[in-house]
């Protein structure tokens, strides 16, 4: 009997030795990092993170204070879970998986995490993917019908809370995780399995602060927000007593949203509208001797995807006559022309756009007439505009809604690529990327906007077809912007952006982020997002007028009335221009900013001329004594009462990696063998000889 048991143990050792040799784990390692690198595979992915509002939480987080590890399994091969598992799922199955989690508590308790495969699902059954609601931000609509489905593809999954981590995988990581899941399926009787380890520990979960009010009080979160940008053409001179002109306000937004925080491109919604406006500003800037009877003002809001933070704060700043909006007056705004989603209007060779109007008929009709005249001037472009269906309850989700909530008689239109429902099947999804839009559609929208703005701001007797024809949008410029704002190559490292700023990262993401420090018209530059800084410099450049100090470096020589410093970030010098743009003037080279730090910046910023910002954050919040405080509701402020007050949980680091682990049964067997070898007389020597021979 002793001989037979010895033979079985020896065979086990031989099998273990063969397994280790085959997996390459007998290689020598020169350092601990080498060993760690061979043991762990770092996985590239984009996390869903924890967000909070006054009512509770949405998004994702590890359930406790530490990391979570579990074997990788494929959702399509799982009927029931028998142990905590990391579920690998294709995008077209994600909705059904999350639906099962919400309905089956036993199944949900064994979901350790979810890994979403990259790529766009194919096949006729895939109807789109939008984690948004069917009526996004319905609580802010200026009409009663809150059940209208502007977004038929919307599932609403991004507005729910999940007590487990969820990651979107990169293409390479998807292949690695598929291999791990397949390996686990084939080796169910082996002693090891490949597990995914999730490091998505949110501070709000650790501290038990599960809403915005408590997490702001305990300082475990920060408010969502950023900085909007506005500029005027021609620049507004606030130092003269000259009577102010009526304002034609052209607006769009720069931020998007997604189930996955850092994968928020928003190509059609809203970046196509942003690019159309920038190209329109560029076209208007090339007109010589521009004389307008009305004031053109361009505004790019941020935070619109999260309770219209930018437009609501902008309107509040106007009410307070703050320095950030010096030169603007709400009562002078004659009409608002908003450029929404315009990247999918290309249909069988025709660029078709829809005009959604407010009920202020007379001025809105003037805007519609201007658009039609602009359409007629684009004779060879196959551009067609139509008034949106009267069956719509009102205008679609847009910044213009906030103007209507402030004043129901506000005049304005929203230019969109849809009539009664979004044509964008990937609204607020990571799939709303460069492949989801058409450059020629954006160019057509830009031409419409540029010519319409000129018509609206000019005296009727000064408008002729030759002038309109001269307003020409540069299609190459639009292509360049698409590459800069919607792709990683070249991304924000493109030549155009690098003319104005030194970006912190190449790959763009249009998630609003959090607002750091005290909101100000002249904040520490390190707290400003790349896109906002680029937009400020670009708009300041394009809407500026010549100055005698144009060749002078900043900030020393930018001392004239209305003079600003642009391009200071790229070479540490910059040039002076006269412009009404309100945003940060990035006067210092990025290395200089790091060197002086935010405290020194706070001391020196007062010496810098015309530094302005338009902060975008909840109107229910106030920064006081170095922390955020929630303001009480104001019964007269309908928009404030509807404000969710969005915040984002703090965290230390977010990690995701894969490695192999031994099963507990294997560990128990090793323990039993060790006990046997060390307690039975003579077996340790005989087993040693056998093991040496077998190896």
XYZ file of C-alpha atoms in Angstrom:
695
model
C 0.000 0.000 0.000
C 2.929 2.360 0.809
C 4.376 1.773 -2.644
C 1.089 2.538 -4.399
C 0.564 5.772 -2.484
C 4.146 6.803 -3.205
C 3.558 6.174 -6.897
C 0.419 8.371 -6.899
C 2.197 11.225 -5.143
C 5.147 10.974 -7.535
C 2.803 11.121 -10.525
C 1.165 14.224 -9.086
C 4.542 15.920 -8.688
C 5.480 15.025 -12.238
C 2.220 16.450 -13.530
C 2.773 19.636 -11.544
C 6.311 19.906 -12.915
C 5.121 19.451 -16.482
C 2.406 22.051 -15.987
C 4.867 24.600 -14.642
C 7.351 23.939 -17.431
C 4.695 24.220 -20.127
C 3.453 27.543 -18.769
C 6.959 28.949 -18.695
C 6.818 29.629 -14.957
C 10.204 27.991 -14.374
C 11.900 30.926 -16.090
C 14.378 32.845 -13.985
C 13.570 36.388 -12.907
C 16.110 39.089 -12.211
C 13.846 41.340 -10.142
C 10.525 41.526 -8.352
C 9.016 43.701 -11.142
C 9.987 40.993 -13.662
C 8.225 38.391 -11.558
C 5.176 40.625 -11.119
C 5.058 41.369 -14.843
C 5.007 37.645 -15.633
C 2.262 37.001 -13.089
C -0.102 39.881 -13.884
C -1.490 41.194 -17.159
C -2.530 44.854 -16.974
C -5.811 45.333 -18.824
C -6.589 48.519 -20.761
C -10.136 49.593 -20.113
C -12.515 52.458 -19.493
C -14.387 52.351 -16.176
C -17.930 53.214 -15.265
C -17.509 55.315 -12.100
C -19.719 56.384 -9.196
C -21.721 59.594 -9.623
C -24.080 61.058 -7.064
C -26.944 63.527 -6.856
C -29.275 64.765 -4.135
C -31.401 61.620 -4.427
C -28.689 58.964 -4.372
C -26.160 57.262 -6.641
C -25.685 56.083 -10.200
C -22.787 54.368 -11.927
C -20.408 51.715 -10.661
C -18.142 50.883 -7.735
C -16.546 47.953 -5.954
C -18.949 46.933 -3.189
C -16.472 47.363 -0.324
C -13.155 48.859 0.697
C -10.845 46.608 -1.303
C -10.203 45.023 -4.660
C -12.382 42.242 -6.083
C -11.066 39.197 -7.983
C -13.119 36.493 -9.697
C -12.812 33.918 -12.531
C -13.643 35.206 -16.026
C -16.695 33.625 -17.663
C -18.610 34.369 -20.863
C -22.144 35.611 -20.372
C -23.477 33.706 -23.366
C -22.324 30.424 -21.783
C -23.733 31.145 -18.328
C -27.166 29.990 -17.240
C -26.515 30.113 -13.513
C -23.529 31.316 -11.522
C -22.169 28.978 -8.846
C -19.464 31.315 -7.563
C -18.606 35.029 -7.783
C -17.608 35.646 -11.404
C -16.283 38.357 -13.704
C -18.665 38.261 -16.644
C -17.336 38.939 -20.141
C -20.170 40.258 -22.298
C -20.586 41.613 -25.816
C -22.112 45.068 -26.142
C -25.345 43.826 -27.699
C -25.866 41.606 -24.627
C -25.084 44.256 -22.006
C -28.650 45.544 -21.673
C -30.024 42.029 -21.125
C -27.290 41.234 -18.594
C -27.994 44.374 -16.568
C -31.742 43.682 -16.807
C -31.159 40.217 -15.340
C -29.037 41.712 -12.570
C -31.875 44.069 -11.604
C -34.463 41.261 -11.540
C -32.525 38.259 -10.168
C -30.994 39.037 -6.763
C -29.323 35.620 -6.458
C -27.634 36.059 -9.822
C -26.701 39.669 -8.990
C -25.037 38.621 -5.713
C -22.553 36.490 -7.686
C -21.631 39.171 -10.240
C -18.172 40.297 -9.127
C -17.733 42.574 -12.146
C -18.573 43.039 -15.821
C -16.140 43.274 -18.726
C -17.623 44.690 -21.943
C -16.033 43.667 -25.230
C -14.888 46.394 -27.617
C -16.249 46.875 -31.106
C -19.596 47.636 -32.683
C -21.950 44.649 -32.908
C -22.988 43.709 -36.423
C -26.123 42.120 -37.791
C -29.605 43.346 -38.479
C -30.757 42.710 -34.915
C -28.559 45.447 -33.472
C -30.781 48.525 -33.259
C -28.275 50.833 -31.606
C -26.871 51.459 -28.156
C -27.776 54.483 -26.082
C -27.483 54.218 -22.275
C -29.410 57.503 -21.967
C -33.084 57.957 -21.178
C -35.664 58.143 -23.934
C -36.220 61.796 -23.012
C -32.852 63.077 -21.761
C -33.110 65.704 -18.992
C -36.889 65.820 -19.270
C -37.155 67.574 -15.892
C -35.833 70.762 -17.529
C -38.240 70.748 -20.485
C -40.341 73.940 -20.791
C -43.455 71.925 -21.630
C -45.661 69.324 -19.944
C -45.128 66.239 -22.100
C -42.196 64.547 -20.320
C -42.881 61.115 -21.834
C -42.039 62.004 -25.409
C -39.363 59.709 -26.855
C -36.718 61.903 -28.439
C -34.251 59.042 -28.006
C -36.019 55.766 -28.933
C -32.776 53.772 -28.551
C -32.371 54.890 -24.953
C -32.161 52.148 -22.326
C -31.441 54.363 -19.315
C -28.777 51.998 -17.935
C -26.344 54.847 -17.178
C -28.805 56.309 -14.682
C -28.835 53.253 -12.401
C -26.488 52.271 -9.572
C -24.395 49.094 -9.753
C -22.541 47.740 -6.731
C -19.927 46.047 -8.853
C -17.292 47.334 -11.297
C -17.939 47.605 -15.040
C -15.185 48.208 -17.602
C -15.209 48.703 -21.363
C -12.225 46.815 -22.788
C -9.854 47.975 -25.480
C -9.501 45.852 -28.610
C -6.320 44.134 -27.397
C -7.722 43.598 -23.913
C -10.855 42.036 -25.371
C -8.727 39.383 -27.072
C -6.839 38.711 -23.833
C -10.023 38.324 -21.784
C -11.668 36.099 -24.403
C -8.599 33.868 -24.191
C -8.831 33.798 -20.393
C -12.539 32.918 -20.443
C -11.979 30.181 -23.032
C -9.103 28.768 -20.984
C -11.330 28.629 -17.907
C -14.035 26.796 -19.851
C -11.589 24.176 -21.126
C -9.831 23.578 -17.820
C -12.680 23.217 -15.356
C -10.964 20.148 -13.819
C -7.556 21.788 -13.546
C -6.046 23.301 -10.442
C -5.902 26.895 -11.736
C -8.176 29.529 -13.294
C -7.681 32.985 -14.799
C -9.266 35.732 -12.730
C -9.900 39.446 -13.282
C -9.016 41.765 -10.420
C -10.975 45.015 -10.212
C -9.605 48.035 -8.402
C -12.595 50.394 -8.564
C -12.807 51.510 -4.949
C -14.807 54.725 -4.613
C -14.319 57.016 -1.608
C -18.058 57.570 -1.272
C -18.574 53.818 -0.882
C -15.821 53.558 1.734
C -17.172 56.492 3.732
C -20.853 55.628 3.387
C -21.724 58.987 1.780
C -24.361 58.000 -0.750
C -25.704 61.342 -1.995
C -24.250 64.676 -3.092
C -25.113 66.567 0.076
C -23.344 64.101 2.388
C -20.332 63.482 0.150
C -19.709 67.216 -0.319
C -19.950 67.699 3.429
C -17.465 64.868 4.074
C -15.332 65.932 1.061
C -15.424 62.503 -0.601
C -16.605 63.903 -3.955
C -16.381 66.956 -6.202
C -19.076 68.724 -8.256
C -19.302 68.067 -11.972
C -18.373 71.166 -13.907
C -15.883 73.088 -15.993
C -15.698 76.371 -17.875
C -17.760 77.696 -20.762
C -16.368 80.079 -23.375
C -17.903 83.101 -25.090
C -16.653 85.596 -27.626
C -18.055 88.473 -29.657
C -17.623 89.588 -33.245
C -16.645 92.368 -33.460
C -15.203 92.721 -29.924
C -17.397 94.547 -27.399
C -15.861 97.723 -26.029
C -17.123 98.003 -22.444
C -15.153 101.210 -21.764
C -17.313 103.444 -23.975
C -20.777 104.868 -23.418
C -21.852 103.898 -26.919
C -25.328 102.345 -27.042
C -25.210 98.551 -27.002
C -26.469 96.661 -30.027
C -29.096 93.892 -30.058
C -27.404 90.514 -29.661
C -27.615 87.519 -32.005
C -26.499 84.622 -29.807
C -25.041 81.534 -31.496
C -24.612 78.654 -29.035
C -23.470 75.053 -28.932
C -21.934 72.729 -26.349
C -18.622 70.932 -25.903
C -19.391 68.079 -23.483
C -20.926 64.665 -23.905
C -21.648 61.692 -21.645
C -21.260 57.929 -21.696
C -21.709 54.864 -19.506
C -17.891 54.781 -19.460
C -16.353 57.956 -18.019
C -13.340 58.490 -20.270
C -14.949 57.267 -23.485
C -17.258 60.225 -24.081
C -16.540 61.466 -27.582
C -20.017 62.627 -28.600
C -19.167 62.920 -32.297
C -22.688 63.723 -33.490
C -24.035 64.913 -30.168
C -22.709 67.558 -29.647
C -19.250 67.831 -31.280
C -20.592 68.001 -34.843
C -22.425 71.193 -33.817
C -19.311 72.556 -32.100
C -17.194 71.989 -35.210
C -19.877 73.563 -37.410
C -19.863 76.696 -35.239
C -16.053 76.935 -35.141
C -15.885 76.633 -38.922
C -18.602 79.302 -39.245
C -16.615 81.667 -37.005
C -13.526 80.972 -39.102
C -15.429 81.784 -42.308
C -16.834 85.039 -40.903
C -13.399 86.083 -39.650
C -12.097 86.220 -43.229
C -14.611 88.890 -44.323
C -12.877 92.205 -44.849
C -14.409 95.344 -43.360
C -17.133 93.520 -41.444
C -19.781 96.082 -40.409
C -22.767 94.668 -38.544
C -25.815 96.464 -37.180
C -26.243 93.816 -34.477
C -23.754 92.141 -32.176
C -22.740 88.545 -32.895
C -21.928 86.560 -29.751
C -20.704 82.946 -29.790
C -21.076 80.750 -26.696
C -19.794 77.217 -26.164
C -21.286 75.678 -23.025
C -19.943 72.783 -20.990
C -21.828 70.595 -18.509
C -24.965 70.519 -20.665
C -25.176 66.709 -20.479
C -25.511 66.939 -16.683
C -28.392 69.257 -15.937
C -27.426 72.041 -18.351
C -24.745 73.276 -15.948
C -23.163 75.672 -18.444
C -26.250 77.458 -19.764
C -27.909 77.732 -16.335
C -24.778 79.179 -14.757
C -24.316 81.525 -17.740
C -27.843 82.886 -17.263
C -27.228 83.308 -13.536
C -23.997 85.211 -14.239
C -26.000 87.494 -16.548
C -28.517 88.125 -13.762
C -25.689 88.980 -11.380
C -23.885 91.156 -13.969
C -20.664 89.375 -13.086
C -17.257 90.161 -14.511
C -17.298 86.887 -16.468
C -20.070 88.202 -18.744
C -19.100 91.870 -18.785
C -20.518 93.538 -21.889
C -23.510 91.198 -22.205
C -27.103 91.914 -21.207
C -29.885 89.304 -21.262
C -32.450 91.921 -22.284
C -30.428 92.659 -25.430
C -30.531 89.052 -26.689
C -32.796 89.256 -29.715
C -32.617 85.603 -30.704
C -30.696 82.400 -30.016
C -29.443 80.175 -32.824
C -28.307 76.843 -31.370
C -26.342 74.323 -33.423
C -27.184 70.831 -32.177
C -26.464 67.456 -33.775
C -25.715 68.066 -37.464
C -23.350 65.229 -38.395
C -25.903 62.721 -39.697
C -27.942 64.872 -42.050
C -26.532 63.310 -45.226
C -29.317 61.321 -46.916
C -29.035 60.107 -50.527
C -26.806 63.010 -51.493
C -28.961 65.670 -49.778
C -27.907 67.414 -46.560
C -31.230 67.726 -44.780
C -31.642 69.761 -41.599
C -34.604 70.440 -39.341
C -35.355 73.720 -37.603
C -36.966 73.426 -34.161
C -38.448 76.788 -33.187
C -39.786 78.460 -30.052
C -43.251 79.976 -29.897
C -41.942 83.544 -30.228
C -43.113 83.582 -33.834
C -42.009 86.945 -35.220
C -38.293 86.790 -34.393
C -38.105 83.025 -34.915
C -39.594 83.522 -38.361
C -36.863 86.048 -39.125
C -34.267 83.427 -38.182
C -36.030 80.836 -40.317
C -36.119 83.285 -43.231
C -32.376 83.868 -42.795
C -31.742 80.131 -42.892
C -33.810 79.754 -46.041
C -31.980 82.579 -47.740
C -28.695 80.972 -46.729
C -29.981 77.688 -48.162
C -30.845 79.377 -51.458
C -27.356 80.868 -51.658
C -25.860 77.349 -51.448
C -27.245 76.457 -54.857
C -24.913 73.591 -55.706
C -24.611 72.091 -52.226
C -27.876 70.076 -52.157
C -28.824 71.570 -48.793
C -32.420 71.438 -47.600
C -33.944 72.798 -44.397
C -37.409 71.968 -43.078
C -39.415 73.122 -40.100
C -39.724 70.345 -37.519
C -43.049 68.574 -37.127
C -45.789 70.375 -35.231
C -46.559 67.085 -33.476
C -43.411 67.556 -31.389
C -44.194 68.771 -27.851
C -41.632 71.558 -28.261
C -37.927 71.935 -28.904
C -35.682 68.885 -28.291
C -33.254 68.665 -25.322
C -31.031 71.719 -25.791
C -29.499 74.745 -24.091
C -32.310 76.833 -25.573
C -34.634 75.112 -23.087
C -32.897 77.032 -20.283
C -33.527 80.363 -22.021
C -37.201 79.429 -22.315
C -37.362 78.415 -18.661
C -35.973 81.835 -17.749
C -38.219 83.688 -20.186
C -40.989 81.769 -22.022
C -41.059 84.542 -24.649
C -37.434 83.982 -25.633
C -36.912 83.694 -29.368
C -34.710 81.020 -30.831
C -34.233 77.973 -33.010
C -32.273 74.726 -32.746
C -30.709 73.357 -35.930
C -30.658 69.535 -35.868
C -30.222 66.528 -38.157
C -33.522 64.993 -36.949
C -37.222 65.801 -36.896
C -39.254 63.865 -34.325
C -36.550 61.560 -32.917
C -32.763 61.383 -32.781
C -31.165 59.898 -35.881
C -28.147 59.194 -33.682
C -28.616 55.598 -32.470
C -25.580 55.960 -30.210
C -26.598 59.084 -28.291
C -24.410 59.505 -25.169
C -22.578 56.291 -25.982
C -18.924 55.479 -26.611
C -20.014 54.417 -30.106
C -20.871 58.008 -31.035
C -17.443 58.319 -32.617
C -15.863 59.582 -35.816
C -17.419 56.788 -37.891
C -20.884 57.946 -36.839
C -20.831 61.298 -38.667
C -20.343 62.789 -42.111
C -17.905 65.657 -42.701
C -19.834 67.050 -45.670
C -22.975 67.306 -43.521
C -21.059 69.344 -40.940
C -19.660 71.591 -43.671
C -23.174 72.222 -45.017
C -24.460 73.059 -41.528
C -21.527 75.406 -40.985
C -22.240 77.230 -44.242
C -25.899 77.628 -43.252
C -24.951 78.980 -39.829
C -22.272 81.385 -41.058
C -24.459 82.934 -43.754
C -27.556 83.018 -41.542
C -25.679 84.822 -38.764
C -24.421 87.395 -41.250
C -27.950 87.946 -42.577
C -29.409 88.300 -39.068
C -26.738 90.755 -37.923
C -26.721 92.956 -41.047
C -28.990 95.649 -42.390
C -31.262 94.208 -45.074
C -30.109 96.646 -47.723
C -26.487 95.587 -47.195
C -27.097 91.906 -47.931
C -26.423 90.664 -51.441
C -25.602 87.336 -53.003
C -21.994 88.239 -53.715
C -21.315 88.872 -50.022
C -23.025 85.614 -49.029
C -21.003 83.704 -51.605
C -17.838 85.188 -50.121
C -18.666 83.546 -46.793
C -16.998 80.244 -47.607
C -16.454 77.436 -45.118
C -13.102 75.663 -45.330
C -13.811 71.911 -45.623
C -10.134 71.083 -44.959
C -10.386 73.003 -41.696
C -13.395 70.858 -40.720
C -11.484 67.665 -41.528
C -8.639 68.911 -39.340
C -10.990 69.638 -36.447
C -12.499 66.164 -36.743
C -9.057 64.615 -36.356
C -8.177 66.891 -33.450
C -11.376 66.510 -31.408
C -12.565 62.989 -32.242
C -9.519 60.789 -32.808
C -6.385 59.829 -30.900
C -4.218 60.245 -33.973
C -3.397 63.031 -34.160
C -5.950 63.996 -31.508
C -5.177 67.057 -29.408
C -1.564 66.762 -30.541
C -2.638 68.034 -33.972
C -0.972 71.097 -35.460
C -4.090 73.248 -35.096
C -4.417 72.713 -31.351
C -0.659 72.983 -30.838
C -0.732 76.459 -32.387
C -2.617 77.598 -29.293
C -2.009 75.262 -26.318
C 0.137 72.423 -25.007
C -2.427 69.664 -24.345
C -2.107 67.369 -21.346
C -3.130 64.300 -23.381
C -3.490 63.353 -27.041
C -6.711 61.330 -26.915
C -9.724 63.627 -26.554
C -12.623 62.918 -24.215
C -15.548 65.283 -23.841
C -16.768 64.243 -20.399
C -17.282 67.433 -18.377
C -15.112 66.289 -15.453
C -15.107 67.909 -12.018
C -14.502 71.503 -11.053
C -11.493 71.911 -8.797
C -10.746 74.750 -6.447
C -12.748 77.938 -6.199
C -14.701 78.828 -9.368
C -13.372 82.084 -10.702
C -13.062 84.267 -13.765
C -9.303 83.742 -13.407
C -8.656 80.274 -11.968
C -5.426 78.334 -11.744
C -4.660 77.207 -15.343
C -3.879 73.651 -14.253
C -7.577 73.212 -13.464
C -8.682 74.062 -17.004
C -9.480 71.333 -19.529
C -7.588 71.076 -22.799
C -10.636 71.654 -25.011
C -11.753 74.749 -23.087
C -8.283 76.275 -23.322
C -8.104 75.554 -27.044
C -11.544 77.073 -27.657
C -10.690 80.233 -25.767
C -7.477 80.809 -27.703
C -9.077 79.928 -31.045
C -12.125 82.166 -30.586
C -10.010 85.010 -29.208
C -7.832 84.774 -32.296
C -10.644 84.531 -34.849
C -12.810 87.308 -33.360
C -9.959 89.728 -32.646
C -9.123 92.963 -34.396
C -5.600 94.194 -35.179
C -3.639 95.875 -32.429
C -0.412 97.815 -32.450
C 0.953 95.292 -29.977
C 0.237 92.290 -32.200
C 3.936 91.438 -32.388
C 4.493 92.087 -28.690
C 4.886 89.269 -26.210
C 2.539 88.766 -23.265
C 1.635 89.662 -20.638
C 3.999 92.594 -20.206
C 2.895 94.537 -23.277
C -0.855 93.588 -23.372
C -1.944 96.730 -21.556
C -4.304 98.362 -24.038
C -8.088 98.475 -23.713
C -9.584 95.083 -24.495
C -6.205 93.493 -25.235
C -5.762 89.828 -24.466
C -2.867 87.409 -24.689
C -3.226 84.283 -26.835
C -0.914 81.400 -27.750
C 1.049 82.002 -24.555
C 1.014 78.337 -23.671
C 2.945 77.086 -26.675
C 6.111 79.158 -26.375
C 5.756 80.961 -23.072
C 5.426 84.322 -24.862
C 2.163 84.655 -26.771
C 0.830 87.635 -28.753
C -1.573 90.461 -27.949
C -4.978 90.801 -29.627
C -8.139 92.830 -29.010
C -11.032 90.452 -28.355
C -14.095 90.044 -26.150
C -13.443 86.367 -25.517
C -14.054 85.394 -21.900
C -12.072 82.484 -20.562
C -8.655 81.912 -19.080
C -5.742 83.597 -20.824
C -3.040 80.993 -20.583
C -0.129 83.354 -20.204
C 2.430 80.912 -18.942
C 4.092 77.916 -20.506
C 2.864 74.656 -18.978
C 6.262 74.017 -17.395
C 6.120 77.482 -15.802
C 2.695 76.697 -14.372
C 4.000 73.535 -12.762
C 6.957 75.469 -11.419
C 5.078 78.344 -9.781
C 2.168 76.202 -8.548
C -1.429 77.197 -7.885
C -0.665 79.302 -4.790
C 1.746 81.562 -6.683
C -0.733 81.771 -9.551
C -3.400 82.988 -7.134
C -1.089 85.768 -5.963
C 0.023 86.847 -9.440
C -3.150 86.473 -11.513
C -4.406 89.929 -10.501
C -1.448 91.443 -12.302
C -2.444 89.786 -15.592
C -4.663 91.803 -17.854
C -8.197 90.762 -18.863
C -8.168 87.226 -17.488
C -11.766 85.988 -17.552
C -13.670 82.731 -17.185
C -17.306 81.616 -17.241
C -17.603 78.830 -14.667
C -20.103 76.007 -15.232
C -21.390 74.235 -12.130
C -24.640 73.758 -10.239
C -26.510 76.923 -9.290
C -27.337 75.174 -5.992
C -23.687 75.137 -4.901
C -21.397 77.685 -3.292
C -17.673 77.391 -2.616
C -17.017 78.803 0.835
C -14.193 78.333 3.351
C -12.390 75.952 0.987
C -15.317 73.561 0.647
C -18.558 73.170 -1.264
C -21.878 73.934 0.397
C -25.399 73.175 -0.768
C -27.673 76.199 -0.993
C -31.339 75.917 0.029
C -33.932 75.744 -2.708
C -35.446 78.970 -3.937
C -39.140 78.675 -4.770
C -38.799 81.309 -7.473
C -35.994 79.383 -9.206
C -37.742 76.560 -11.073
C -34.531 75.397 -12.708
C -32.745 75.289 -9.345
C -35.502 73.123 -7.860
C -35.016 70.636 -10.703
C -31.219 70.634 -10.309
C -29.953 67.137 -9.373
C -26.593 68.623 -8.182
C -24.304 66.061 -9.809
C -21.035 65.086 -8.141
C -18.362 62.481 -8.830
C -16.819 60.281 -6.154
C -13.139 60.649 -5.355
C -10.817 57.660 -5.747
C -7.138 56.859 -5.364
C -6.328 54.723 -8.421
C -8.424 52.605 -10.762
C -6.877 49.324 -11.891
C -7.836 46.213 -13.827
C -5.580 43.170 -14.276
C -5.738 39.444 -14.994
C -3.735 36.596 -13.441
C -3.921 32.875 -12.674
C -4.797 31.511 -9.239
C -4.795 28.044 -7.712
C -8.051 26.512 -6.577
C -8.615 26.039 -2.870
C -8.901 22.262 -3.395
C -5.403 22.304 -4.848
C -4.066 24.130 -1.797
C -5.740 21.619 0.513
C -4.206 18.730 -1.411
C -0.727 20.272 -1.132
C -1.299 20.715 2.599
C -2.367 17.087 2.931
C 0.681 15.860 1.018
C 2.964 18.001 3.139
C 1.409 16.608 6.288
C 1.768 13.057 4.987
C 5.402 13.491 3.990
C 6.370 15.019 7.321
C 4.459 12.681 9.641
C 4.775 9.158 8.180
C 8.170 7.551 8.923
C 10.542 7.196 5.998
C 8.206 8.661 3.369
C 9.952 11.987 3.114
C 13.191 10.310 1.934
C 11.489 7.914 -0.457
C 9.263 10.679 -1.838
C 12.256 12.945 -2.343
C 14.062 10.321 -4.449
C 10.891 9.710 -6.460
C 10.261 13.393 -7.044
C 13.853 13.985 -8.161
C 13.677 11.067 -10.586
C 10.315 12.162 -12.028
C 11.406 15.775 -12.495
